[in-house]
mmCIF file of C-alpha atoms and ligand atoms in Angstrom:
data_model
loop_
_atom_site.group_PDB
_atom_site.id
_atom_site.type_symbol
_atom_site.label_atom_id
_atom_site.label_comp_id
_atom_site.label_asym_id
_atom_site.label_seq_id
_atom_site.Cartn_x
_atom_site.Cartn_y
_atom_site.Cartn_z
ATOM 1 C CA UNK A 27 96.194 129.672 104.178
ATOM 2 C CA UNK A 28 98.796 129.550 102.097
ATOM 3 C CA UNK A 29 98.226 131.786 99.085
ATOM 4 C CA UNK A 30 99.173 130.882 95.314
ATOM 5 C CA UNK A 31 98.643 131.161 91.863
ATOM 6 C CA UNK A 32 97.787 129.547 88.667
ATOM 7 C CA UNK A 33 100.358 129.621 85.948
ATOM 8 C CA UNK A 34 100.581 127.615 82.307
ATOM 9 C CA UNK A 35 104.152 127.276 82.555
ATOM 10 C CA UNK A 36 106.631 128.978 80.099
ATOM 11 C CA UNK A 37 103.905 129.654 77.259
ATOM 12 C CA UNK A 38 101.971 131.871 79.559
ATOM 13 C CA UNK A 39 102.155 135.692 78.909
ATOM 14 C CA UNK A 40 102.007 136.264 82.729
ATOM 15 C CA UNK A 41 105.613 136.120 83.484
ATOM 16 C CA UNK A 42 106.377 133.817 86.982
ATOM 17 C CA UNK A 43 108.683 136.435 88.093
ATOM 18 C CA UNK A 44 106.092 138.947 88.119
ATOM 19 C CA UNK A 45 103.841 136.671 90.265
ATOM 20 C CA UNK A 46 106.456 136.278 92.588
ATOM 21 C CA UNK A 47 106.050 139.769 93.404
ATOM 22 C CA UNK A 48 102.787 139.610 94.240
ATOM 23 C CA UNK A 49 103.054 140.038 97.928
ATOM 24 C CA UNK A 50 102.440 137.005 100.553
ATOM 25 C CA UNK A 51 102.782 134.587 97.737
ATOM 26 C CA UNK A 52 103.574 131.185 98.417
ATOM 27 C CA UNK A 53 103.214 128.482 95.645
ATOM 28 C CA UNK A 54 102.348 127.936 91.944
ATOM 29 C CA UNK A 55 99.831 126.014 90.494
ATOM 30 C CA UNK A 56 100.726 124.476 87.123
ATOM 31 C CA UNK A 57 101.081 121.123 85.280
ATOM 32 C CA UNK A 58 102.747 119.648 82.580
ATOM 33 C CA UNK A 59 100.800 120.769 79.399
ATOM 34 C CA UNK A 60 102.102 118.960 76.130
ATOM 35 C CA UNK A 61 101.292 115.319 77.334
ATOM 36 C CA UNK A 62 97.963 114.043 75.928
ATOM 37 C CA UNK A 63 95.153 113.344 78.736
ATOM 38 C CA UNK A 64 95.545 109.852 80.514
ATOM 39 C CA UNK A 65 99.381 109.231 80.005
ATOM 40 C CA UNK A 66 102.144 109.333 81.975
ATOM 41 C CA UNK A 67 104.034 112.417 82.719
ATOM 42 C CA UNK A 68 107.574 112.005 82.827
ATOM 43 C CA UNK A 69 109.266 112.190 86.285
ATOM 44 C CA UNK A 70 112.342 114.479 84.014
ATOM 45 C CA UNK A 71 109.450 117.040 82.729
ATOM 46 C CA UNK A 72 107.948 117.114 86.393
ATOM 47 C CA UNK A 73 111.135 117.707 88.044
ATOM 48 C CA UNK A 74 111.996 120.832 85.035
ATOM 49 C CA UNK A 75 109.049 121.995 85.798
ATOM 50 C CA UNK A 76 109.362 122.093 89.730
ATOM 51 C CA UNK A 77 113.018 123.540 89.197
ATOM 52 C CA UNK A 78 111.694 126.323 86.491
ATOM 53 C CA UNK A 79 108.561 126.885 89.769
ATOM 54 C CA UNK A 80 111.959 127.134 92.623
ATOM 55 C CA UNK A 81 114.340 128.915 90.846
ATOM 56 C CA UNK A 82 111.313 131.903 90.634
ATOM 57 C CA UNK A 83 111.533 131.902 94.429
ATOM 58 C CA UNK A 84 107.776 129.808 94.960
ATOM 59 C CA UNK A 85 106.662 126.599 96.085
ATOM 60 C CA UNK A 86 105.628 123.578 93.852
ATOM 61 C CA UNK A 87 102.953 122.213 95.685
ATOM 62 C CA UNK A 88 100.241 121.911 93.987
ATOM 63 C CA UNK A 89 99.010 120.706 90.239
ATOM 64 C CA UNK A 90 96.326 121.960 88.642
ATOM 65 C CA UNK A 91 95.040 119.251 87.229
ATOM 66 C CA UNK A 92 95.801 115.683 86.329
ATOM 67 C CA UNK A 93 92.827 115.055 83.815
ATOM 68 C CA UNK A 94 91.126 112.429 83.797
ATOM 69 C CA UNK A 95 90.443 110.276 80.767
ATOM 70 C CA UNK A 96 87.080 110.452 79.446
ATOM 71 C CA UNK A 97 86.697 106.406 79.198
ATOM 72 C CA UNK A 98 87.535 106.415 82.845
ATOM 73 C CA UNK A 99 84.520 108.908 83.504
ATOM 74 C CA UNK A 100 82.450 106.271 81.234
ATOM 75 C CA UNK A 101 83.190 103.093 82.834
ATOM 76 C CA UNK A 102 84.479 101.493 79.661
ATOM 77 C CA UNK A 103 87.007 98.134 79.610
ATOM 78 C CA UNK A 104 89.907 100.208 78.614
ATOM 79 C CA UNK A 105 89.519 102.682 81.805
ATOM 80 C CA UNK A 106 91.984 100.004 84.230
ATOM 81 C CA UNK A 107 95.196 100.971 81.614
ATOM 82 C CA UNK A 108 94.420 104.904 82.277
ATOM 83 C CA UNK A 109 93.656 104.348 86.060
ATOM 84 C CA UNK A 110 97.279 103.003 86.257
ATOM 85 C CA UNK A 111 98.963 105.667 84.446
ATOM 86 C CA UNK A 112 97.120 107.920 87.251
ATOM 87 C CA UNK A 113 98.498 106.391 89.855
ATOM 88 C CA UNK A 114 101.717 106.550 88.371
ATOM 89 C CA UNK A 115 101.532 110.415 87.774
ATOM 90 C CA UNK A 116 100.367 110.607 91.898
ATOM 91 C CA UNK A 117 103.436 108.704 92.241
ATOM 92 C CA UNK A 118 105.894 110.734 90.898
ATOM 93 C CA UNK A 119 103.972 113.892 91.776
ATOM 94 C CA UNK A 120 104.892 112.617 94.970
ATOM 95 C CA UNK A 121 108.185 111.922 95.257
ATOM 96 C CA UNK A 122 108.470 115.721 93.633
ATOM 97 C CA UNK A 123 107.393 116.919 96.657
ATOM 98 C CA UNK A 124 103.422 117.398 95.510
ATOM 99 C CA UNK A 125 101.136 117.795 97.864
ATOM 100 C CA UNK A 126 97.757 118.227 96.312
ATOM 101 C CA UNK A 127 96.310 116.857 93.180
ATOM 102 C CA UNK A 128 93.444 118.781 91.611
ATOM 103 C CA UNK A 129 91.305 117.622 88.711
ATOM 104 C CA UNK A 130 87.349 117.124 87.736
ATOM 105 C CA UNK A 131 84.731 114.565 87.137
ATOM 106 C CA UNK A 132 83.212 116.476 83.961
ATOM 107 C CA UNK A 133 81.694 114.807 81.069
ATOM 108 C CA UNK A 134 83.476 115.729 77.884
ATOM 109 C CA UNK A 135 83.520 119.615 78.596
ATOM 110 C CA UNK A 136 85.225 121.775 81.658
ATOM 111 C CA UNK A 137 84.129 124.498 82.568
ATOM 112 C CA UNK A 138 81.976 126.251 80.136
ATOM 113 C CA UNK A 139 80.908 130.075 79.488
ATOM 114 C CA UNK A 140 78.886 131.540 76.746
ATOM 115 C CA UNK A 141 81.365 134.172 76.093
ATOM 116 C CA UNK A 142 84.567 135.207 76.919
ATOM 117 C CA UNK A 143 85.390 139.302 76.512
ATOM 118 C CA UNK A 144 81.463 140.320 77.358
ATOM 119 C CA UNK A 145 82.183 144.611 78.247
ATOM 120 C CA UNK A 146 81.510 145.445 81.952
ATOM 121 C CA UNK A 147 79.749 148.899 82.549
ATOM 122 C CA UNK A 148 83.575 150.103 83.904
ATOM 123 C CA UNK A 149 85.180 148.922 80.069
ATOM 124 C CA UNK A 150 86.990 145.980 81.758
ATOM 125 C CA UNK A 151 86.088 142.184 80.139
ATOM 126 C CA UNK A 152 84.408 139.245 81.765
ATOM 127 C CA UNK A 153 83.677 135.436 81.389
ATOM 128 C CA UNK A 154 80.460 135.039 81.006
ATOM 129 C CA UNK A 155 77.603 132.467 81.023
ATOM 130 C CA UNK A 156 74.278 133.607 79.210
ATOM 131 C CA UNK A 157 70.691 131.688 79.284
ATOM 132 C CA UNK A 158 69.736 132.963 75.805
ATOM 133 C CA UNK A 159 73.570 132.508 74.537
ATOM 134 C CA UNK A 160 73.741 128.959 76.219
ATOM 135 C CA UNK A 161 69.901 127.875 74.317
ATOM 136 C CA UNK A 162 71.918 128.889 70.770
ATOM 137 C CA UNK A 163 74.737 126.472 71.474
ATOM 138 C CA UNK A 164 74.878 123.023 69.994
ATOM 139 C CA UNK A 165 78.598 121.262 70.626
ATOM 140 C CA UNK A 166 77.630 118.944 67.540
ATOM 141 C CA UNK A 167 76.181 121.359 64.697
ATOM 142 C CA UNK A 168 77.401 124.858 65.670
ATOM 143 C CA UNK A 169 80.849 126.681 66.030
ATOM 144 C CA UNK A 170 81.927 126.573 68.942
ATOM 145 C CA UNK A 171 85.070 127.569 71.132
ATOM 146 C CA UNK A 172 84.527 127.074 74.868
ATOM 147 C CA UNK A 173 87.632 127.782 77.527
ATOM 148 C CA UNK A 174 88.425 124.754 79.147
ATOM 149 C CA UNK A 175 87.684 122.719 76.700
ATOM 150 C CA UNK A 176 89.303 120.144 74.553
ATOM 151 C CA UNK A 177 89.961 121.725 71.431
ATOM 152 C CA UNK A 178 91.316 118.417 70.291
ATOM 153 C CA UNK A 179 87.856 116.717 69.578
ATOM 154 C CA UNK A 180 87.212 116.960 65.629
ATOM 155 C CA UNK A 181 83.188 117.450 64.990
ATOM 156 C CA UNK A 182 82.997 113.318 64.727
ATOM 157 C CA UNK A 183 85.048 112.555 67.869
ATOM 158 C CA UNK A 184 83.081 114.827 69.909
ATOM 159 C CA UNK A 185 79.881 112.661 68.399
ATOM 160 C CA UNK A 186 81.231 109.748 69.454
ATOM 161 C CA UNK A 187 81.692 110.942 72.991
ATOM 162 C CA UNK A 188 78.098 112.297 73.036
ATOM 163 C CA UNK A 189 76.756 108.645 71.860
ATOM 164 C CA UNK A 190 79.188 106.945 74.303
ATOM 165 C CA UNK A 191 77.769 109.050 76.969
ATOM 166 C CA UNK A 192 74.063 109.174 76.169
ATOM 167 C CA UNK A 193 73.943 105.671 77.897
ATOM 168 C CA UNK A 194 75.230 106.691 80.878
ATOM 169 C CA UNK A 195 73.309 108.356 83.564
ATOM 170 C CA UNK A 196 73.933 110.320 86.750
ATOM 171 C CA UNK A 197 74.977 106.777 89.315
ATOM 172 C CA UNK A 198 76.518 105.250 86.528
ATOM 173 C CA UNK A 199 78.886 108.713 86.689
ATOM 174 C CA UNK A 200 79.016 108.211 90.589
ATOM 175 C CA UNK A 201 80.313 104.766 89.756
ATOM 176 C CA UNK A 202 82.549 104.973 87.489
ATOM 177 C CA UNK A 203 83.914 108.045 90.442
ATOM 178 C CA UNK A 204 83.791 105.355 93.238
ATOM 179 C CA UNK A 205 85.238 102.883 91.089
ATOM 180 C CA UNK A 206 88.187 105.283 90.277
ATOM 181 C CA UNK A 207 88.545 106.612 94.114
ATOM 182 C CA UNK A 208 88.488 103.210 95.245
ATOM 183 C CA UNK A 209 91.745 102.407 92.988
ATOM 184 C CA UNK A 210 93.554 105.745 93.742
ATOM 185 C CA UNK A 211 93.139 107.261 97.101
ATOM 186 C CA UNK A 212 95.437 104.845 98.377
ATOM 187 C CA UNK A 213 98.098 105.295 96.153
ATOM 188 C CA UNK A 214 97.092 108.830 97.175
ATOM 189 C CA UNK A 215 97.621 107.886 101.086
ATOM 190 C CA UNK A 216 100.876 106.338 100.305
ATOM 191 C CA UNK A 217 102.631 109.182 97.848
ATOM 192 C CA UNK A 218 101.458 112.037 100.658
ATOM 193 C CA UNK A 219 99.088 113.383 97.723
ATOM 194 C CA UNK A 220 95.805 114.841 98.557
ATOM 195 C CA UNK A 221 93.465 114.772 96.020
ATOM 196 C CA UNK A 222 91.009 117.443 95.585
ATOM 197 C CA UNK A 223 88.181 117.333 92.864
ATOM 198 C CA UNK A 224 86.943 121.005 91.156
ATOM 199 C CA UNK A 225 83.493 121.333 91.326
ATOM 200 C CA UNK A 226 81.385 121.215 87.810
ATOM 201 C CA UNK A 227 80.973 124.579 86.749
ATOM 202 C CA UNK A 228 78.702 125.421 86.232
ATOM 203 C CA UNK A 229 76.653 123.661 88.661
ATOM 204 C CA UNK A 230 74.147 121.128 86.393
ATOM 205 C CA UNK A 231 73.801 119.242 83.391
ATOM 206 C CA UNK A 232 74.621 120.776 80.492
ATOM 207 C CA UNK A 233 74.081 119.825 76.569
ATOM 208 C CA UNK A 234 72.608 116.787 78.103
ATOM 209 C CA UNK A 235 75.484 115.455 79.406
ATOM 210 C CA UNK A 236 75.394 114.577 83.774
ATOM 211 C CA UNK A 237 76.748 115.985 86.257
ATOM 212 C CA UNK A 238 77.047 115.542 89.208
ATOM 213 C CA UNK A 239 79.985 117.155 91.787
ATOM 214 C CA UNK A 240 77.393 120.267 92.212
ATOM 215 C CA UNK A 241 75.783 120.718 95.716
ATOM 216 C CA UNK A 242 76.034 119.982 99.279
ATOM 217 C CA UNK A 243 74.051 116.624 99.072
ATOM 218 C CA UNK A 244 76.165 115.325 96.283
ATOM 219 C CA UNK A 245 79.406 117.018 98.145
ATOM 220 C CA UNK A 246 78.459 114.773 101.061
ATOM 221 C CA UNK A 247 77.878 111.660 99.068
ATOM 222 C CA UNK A 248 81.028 112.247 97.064
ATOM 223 C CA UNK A 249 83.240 112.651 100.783
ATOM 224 C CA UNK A 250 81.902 109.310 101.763
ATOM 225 C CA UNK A 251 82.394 107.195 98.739
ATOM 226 C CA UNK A 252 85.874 106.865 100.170
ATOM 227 C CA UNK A 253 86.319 108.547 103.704
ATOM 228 C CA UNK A 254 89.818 109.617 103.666
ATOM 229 C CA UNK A 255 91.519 113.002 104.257
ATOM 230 C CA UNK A 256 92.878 112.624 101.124
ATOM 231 C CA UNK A 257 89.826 112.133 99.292
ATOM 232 C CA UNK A 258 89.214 115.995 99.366
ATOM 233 C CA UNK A 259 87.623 118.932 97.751
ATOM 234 C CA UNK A 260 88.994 121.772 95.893
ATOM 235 C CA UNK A 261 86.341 124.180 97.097
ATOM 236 C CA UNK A 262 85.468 127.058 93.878
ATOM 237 C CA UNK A 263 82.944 129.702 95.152
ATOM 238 C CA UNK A 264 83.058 130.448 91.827
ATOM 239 C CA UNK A 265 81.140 127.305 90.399
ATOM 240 C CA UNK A 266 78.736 126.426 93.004
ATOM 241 C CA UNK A 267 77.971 129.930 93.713
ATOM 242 C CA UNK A 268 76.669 130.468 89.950
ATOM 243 C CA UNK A 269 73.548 127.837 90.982
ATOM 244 C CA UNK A 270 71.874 129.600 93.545
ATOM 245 C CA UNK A 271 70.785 126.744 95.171
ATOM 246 C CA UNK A 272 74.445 126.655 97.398
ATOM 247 C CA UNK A 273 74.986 128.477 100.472
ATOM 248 C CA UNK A 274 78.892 128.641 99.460
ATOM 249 C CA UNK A 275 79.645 129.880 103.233
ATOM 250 C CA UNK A 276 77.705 127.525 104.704
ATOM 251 C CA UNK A 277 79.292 124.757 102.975
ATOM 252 C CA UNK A 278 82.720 126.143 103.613
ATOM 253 C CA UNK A 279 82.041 125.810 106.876
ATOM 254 C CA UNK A 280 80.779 122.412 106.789
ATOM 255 C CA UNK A 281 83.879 121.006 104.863
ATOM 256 C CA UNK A 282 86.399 122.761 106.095
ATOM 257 C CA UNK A 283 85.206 121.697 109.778
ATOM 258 C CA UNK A 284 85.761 118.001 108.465
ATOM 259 C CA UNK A 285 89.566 119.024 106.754
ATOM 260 C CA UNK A 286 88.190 118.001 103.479
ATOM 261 C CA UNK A 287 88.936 121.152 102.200
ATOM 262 C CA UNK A 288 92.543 120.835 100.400
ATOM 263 C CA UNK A 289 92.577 123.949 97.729
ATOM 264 C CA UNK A 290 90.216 126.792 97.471
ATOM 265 C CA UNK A 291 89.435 128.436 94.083
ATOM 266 C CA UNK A 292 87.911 131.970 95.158
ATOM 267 C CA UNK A 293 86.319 134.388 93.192
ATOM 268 C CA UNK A 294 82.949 136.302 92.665
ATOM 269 C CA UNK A 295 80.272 135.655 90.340
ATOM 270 C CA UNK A 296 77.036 138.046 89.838
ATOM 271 C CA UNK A 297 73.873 136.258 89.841
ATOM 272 C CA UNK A 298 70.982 136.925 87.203
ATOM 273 C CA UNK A 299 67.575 136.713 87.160
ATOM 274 C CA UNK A 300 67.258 134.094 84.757
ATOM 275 C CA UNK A 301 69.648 131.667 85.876
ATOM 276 C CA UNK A 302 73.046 132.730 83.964
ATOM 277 C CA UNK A 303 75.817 134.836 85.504
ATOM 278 C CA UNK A 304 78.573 137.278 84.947
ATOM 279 C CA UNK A 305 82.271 136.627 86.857
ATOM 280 C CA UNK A 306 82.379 140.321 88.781
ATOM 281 C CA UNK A 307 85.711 141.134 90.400
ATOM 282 C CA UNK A 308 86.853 139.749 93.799
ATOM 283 C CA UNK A 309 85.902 143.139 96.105
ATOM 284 C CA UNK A 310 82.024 141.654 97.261
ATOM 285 C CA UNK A 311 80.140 144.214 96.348
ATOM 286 C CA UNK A 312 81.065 143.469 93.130
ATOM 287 C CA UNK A 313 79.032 140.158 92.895
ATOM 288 C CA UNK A 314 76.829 137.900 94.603
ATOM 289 C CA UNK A 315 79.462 136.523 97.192
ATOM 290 C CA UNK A 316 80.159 137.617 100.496
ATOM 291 C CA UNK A 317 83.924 137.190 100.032
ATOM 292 C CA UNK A 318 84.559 138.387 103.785
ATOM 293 C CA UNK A 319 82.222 135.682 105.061
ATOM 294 C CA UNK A 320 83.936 133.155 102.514
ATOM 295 C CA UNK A 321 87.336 134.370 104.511
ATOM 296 C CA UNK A 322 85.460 134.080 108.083
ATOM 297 C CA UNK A 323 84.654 130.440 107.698
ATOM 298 C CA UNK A 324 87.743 129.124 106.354
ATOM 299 C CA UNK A 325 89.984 131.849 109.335
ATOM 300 C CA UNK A 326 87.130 129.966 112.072
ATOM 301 C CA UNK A 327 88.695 125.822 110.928
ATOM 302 C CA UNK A 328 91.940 127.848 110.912
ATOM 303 C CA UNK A 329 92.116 127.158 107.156
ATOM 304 C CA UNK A 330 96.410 125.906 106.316
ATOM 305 C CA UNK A 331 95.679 124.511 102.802
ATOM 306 C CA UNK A 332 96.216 126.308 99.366
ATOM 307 C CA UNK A 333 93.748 129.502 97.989
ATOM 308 C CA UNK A 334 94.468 130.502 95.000
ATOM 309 C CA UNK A 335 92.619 133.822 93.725
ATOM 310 C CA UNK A 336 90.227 132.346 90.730
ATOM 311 C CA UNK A 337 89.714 134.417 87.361
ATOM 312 C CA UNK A 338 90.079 137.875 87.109
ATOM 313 C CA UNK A 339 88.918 140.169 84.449
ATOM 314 C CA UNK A 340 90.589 141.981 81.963
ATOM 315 C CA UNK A 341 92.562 145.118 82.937
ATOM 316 C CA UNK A 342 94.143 148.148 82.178
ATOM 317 C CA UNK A 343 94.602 147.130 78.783
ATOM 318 C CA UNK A 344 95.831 143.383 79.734
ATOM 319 C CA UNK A 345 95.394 140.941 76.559
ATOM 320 C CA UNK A 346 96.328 137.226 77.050
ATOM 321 C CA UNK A 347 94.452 134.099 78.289
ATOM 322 C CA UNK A 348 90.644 134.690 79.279
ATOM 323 C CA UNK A 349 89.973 134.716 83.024
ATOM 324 C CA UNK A 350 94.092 134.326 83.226
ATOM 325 C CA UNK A 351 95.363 137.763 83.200
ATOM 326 C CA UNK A 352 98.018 139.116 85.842
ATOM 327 C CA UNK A 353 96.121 142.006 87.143
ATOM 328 C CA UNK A 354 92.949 141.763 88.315
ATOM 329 C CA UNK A 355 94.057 138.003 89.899
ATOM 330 C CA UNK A 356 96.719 140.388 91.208
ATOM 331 C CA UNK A 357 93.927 142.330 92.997
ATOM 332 C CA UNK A 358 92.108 139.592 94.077
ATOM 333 C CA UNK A 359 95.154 138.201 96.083
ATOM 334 C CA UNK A 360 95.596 141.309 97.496
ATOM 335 C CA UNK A 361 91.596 142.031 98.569
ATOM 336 C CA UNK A 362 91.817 138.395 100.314
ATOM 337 C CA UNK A 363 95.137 138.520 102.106
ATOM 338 C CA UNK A 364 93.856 142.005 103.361
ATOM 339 C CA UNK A 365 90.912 139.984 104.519
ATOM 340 C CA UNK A 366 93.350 137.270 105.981
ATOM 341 C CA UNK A 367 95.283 139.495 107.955
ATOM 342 C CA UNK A 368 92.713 141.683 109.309
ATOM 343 C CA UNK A 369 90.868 138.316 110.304
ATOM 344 C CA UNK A 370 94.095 137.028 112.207
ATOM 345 C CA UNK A 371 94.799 140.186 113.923
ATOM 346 C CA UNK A 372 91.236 140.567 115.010
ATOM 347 C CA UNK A 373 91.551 136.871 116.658
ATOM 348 C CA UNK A 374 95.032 138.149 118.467
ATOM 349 C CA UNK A 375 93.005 141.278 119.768
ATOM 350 C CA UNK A 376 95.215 143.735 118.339
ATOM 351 C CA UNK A 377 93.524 147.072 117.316
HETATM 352 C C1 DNO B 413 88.888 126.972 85.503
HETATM 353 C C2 DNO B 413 89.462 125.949 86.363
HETATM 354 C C3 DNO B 413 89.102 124.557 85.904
HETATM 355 C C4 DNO B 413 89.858 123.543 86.730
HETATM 356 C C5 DNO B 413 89.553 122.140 86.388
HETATM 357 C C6 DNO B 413 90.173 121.209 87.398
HETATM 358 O O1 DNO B 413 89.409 128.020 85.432
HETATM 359 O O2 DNO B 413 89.136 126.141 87.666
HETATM 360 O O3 DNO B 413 89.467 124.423 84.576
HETATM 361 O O4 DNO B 413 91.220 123.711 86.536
HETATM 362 O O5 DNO B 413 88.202 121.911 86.323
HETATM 363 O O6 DNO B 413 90.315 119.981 86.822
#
């Protein structure tokens, strides 16, 4: 596995130098920031950005993500002018020396918590996602600030989306995905680009709007809409852990047996009773994960595609981007390349 790290380029407070030192480290994950969703990045502010990710000693190999734009997602006319600025951006990410491409299938929103700095019993801060917080939330009447999301949508744009979307249901989504596949996996084949979608997170519908890249049945469906290694998965324990209906290890297993497995996003999430969850730290024990056993399946299919440890709390005093800090992702790297190891030695025999 080759181990790396996300990073929002120069407006991050975690300095790259500083991840560099992070032992074992092998790539960054980034992307080009200050170019609205569905246009094209320019091949001079992809090739900055891959010098600004060399000069700091790491690989650029992978981007995290290339959105996709929303009219793409619902199937309208004007989706064929975005799908070709994609393929342009796989292009160039290509000839940069890319070699995976991750990005989601989620309606409107990314990933979505309830809040962002809940107190663990220890004094640390975690992401977390609520049942009774979630039930108080409406996108179109209340405040609301979720990470991951669009900021960008003004109180009437987002009700437009929500109208657009409230005609379109779950295999209209898986559609409009096959529809999209079909136009860039081969561009995809040709640049050297594998493309790995992020699992919805979390796991189901939410405010109404479908989705659908949750579970192993929909995992499988999504594989075969267009059977190519580089129609892959970014595999987040994170995200399908929180619905308790996925056996994350088992499914690791499964997908990385097939090769389909192109970038993991690994982390731990504690499970509640009624459905919601708190993001623990990495160390198992911690949360509702078996991170060894996460390690074990991916060590078995001899695992040589990116892992990059997924949000961390905040530390020690750490302020900065939620989920984003330096050291508790810090730890986690650590806590699963001590896995790593111990699982390769153990294959050699060596005490
Ligand atoms: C959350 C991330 C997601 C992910 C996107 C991929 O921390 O894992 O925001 O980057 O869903 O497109």
């Amino acid at each position: 596995m080759k181990l790396s790290f996300r990073w929002y380029g120069n407006d991050d407070p975690v300095k790259i130098e500083y991840i560099r030192q992070i032992p074992s480290m092998h790539s960054i994950v980034t992307a080009i920031y200050d170019v609205p969703v569905g246009e094209k990045w320019s091949m001079d502010s992809i090739l900055s950005l891959k010098e600004t990710v060399e000069n700091a000693g790491l690989n650029f190999d992978v981007i995290e993500s290339v959105p996709v734009h929303e009219d793409i997602k619902l199937g309208l006319p004007t989706r064929d002018k975005y799908i070709e600025n994609y393929k342009e951006n796989i292009r160039n990410l290509g000839k940069a020396g890319v070699k995976v491409i991750c990005y989601n299938f989620m309606p409107v929103f990314d990933w979505t918590r309830t809040q962002l700095d809940k107190v663990l019993d220890d004094g640390s801060t975690a992401l977390v996602y609520y049942v009774d917080q979630i039930k108080d939330m409406d996108p179109l009447t209340g405040e609301l600030s979720l990470p991951g999301w669009d900021s960008s949508y003004t109180k009437e744009s987002l009700k437009e989306v929500f109208d657009k979307y409230s005609k379109v249901t779950k295999e209209d989504l898986w559609n409009n995905l096959e529809y999209f596949l079909k136009e860039i996996i081969p561009v995809a084949e040709e640049a050297g680009v594998k493309m790995a979608i992020h699992p919805d997170d979390p796991p189901y519908d939410i405010f109404g709007l479908p989705r659908i890249i949750t579970n192993e049945e929909n995992l499988d469906r999504f594989l075969k809409l267009v059977d190519s290694e580089y129609n892959g998965l970014t595999f987040c324990t994170g995200s399908l852990g929180s619905g308790s209906f996925n056996d994350v290890v088992k499914m690791i297993d499964k997908y990385a047996a097939q090769g389909r497995i192109h970038f993991m996003h690994v982390r731990n999430v504690k499970l509640l009773e009624d459905g919601g969850f708190e993001e623990s730290a990495h160390y198992s024990p911690c949360g509702s994960l078996d991170l060894v056993e996460i390690m074990k399946a991916l060590h078995k299919h001899n695992y040589e595609g990116y892992l990059r440890p997924d949000h961390g709390r905040m530390i020690w005093g750490e302020t900065g981007r939620a989920g984003y800090g330096l050291y508790d992702r810090a730890l986690g790297a650590m806590y699963l390349t001590g896995i790593w190891e111990t699982l390769t030695k153990t294959d050699k025999g060596e005490k």
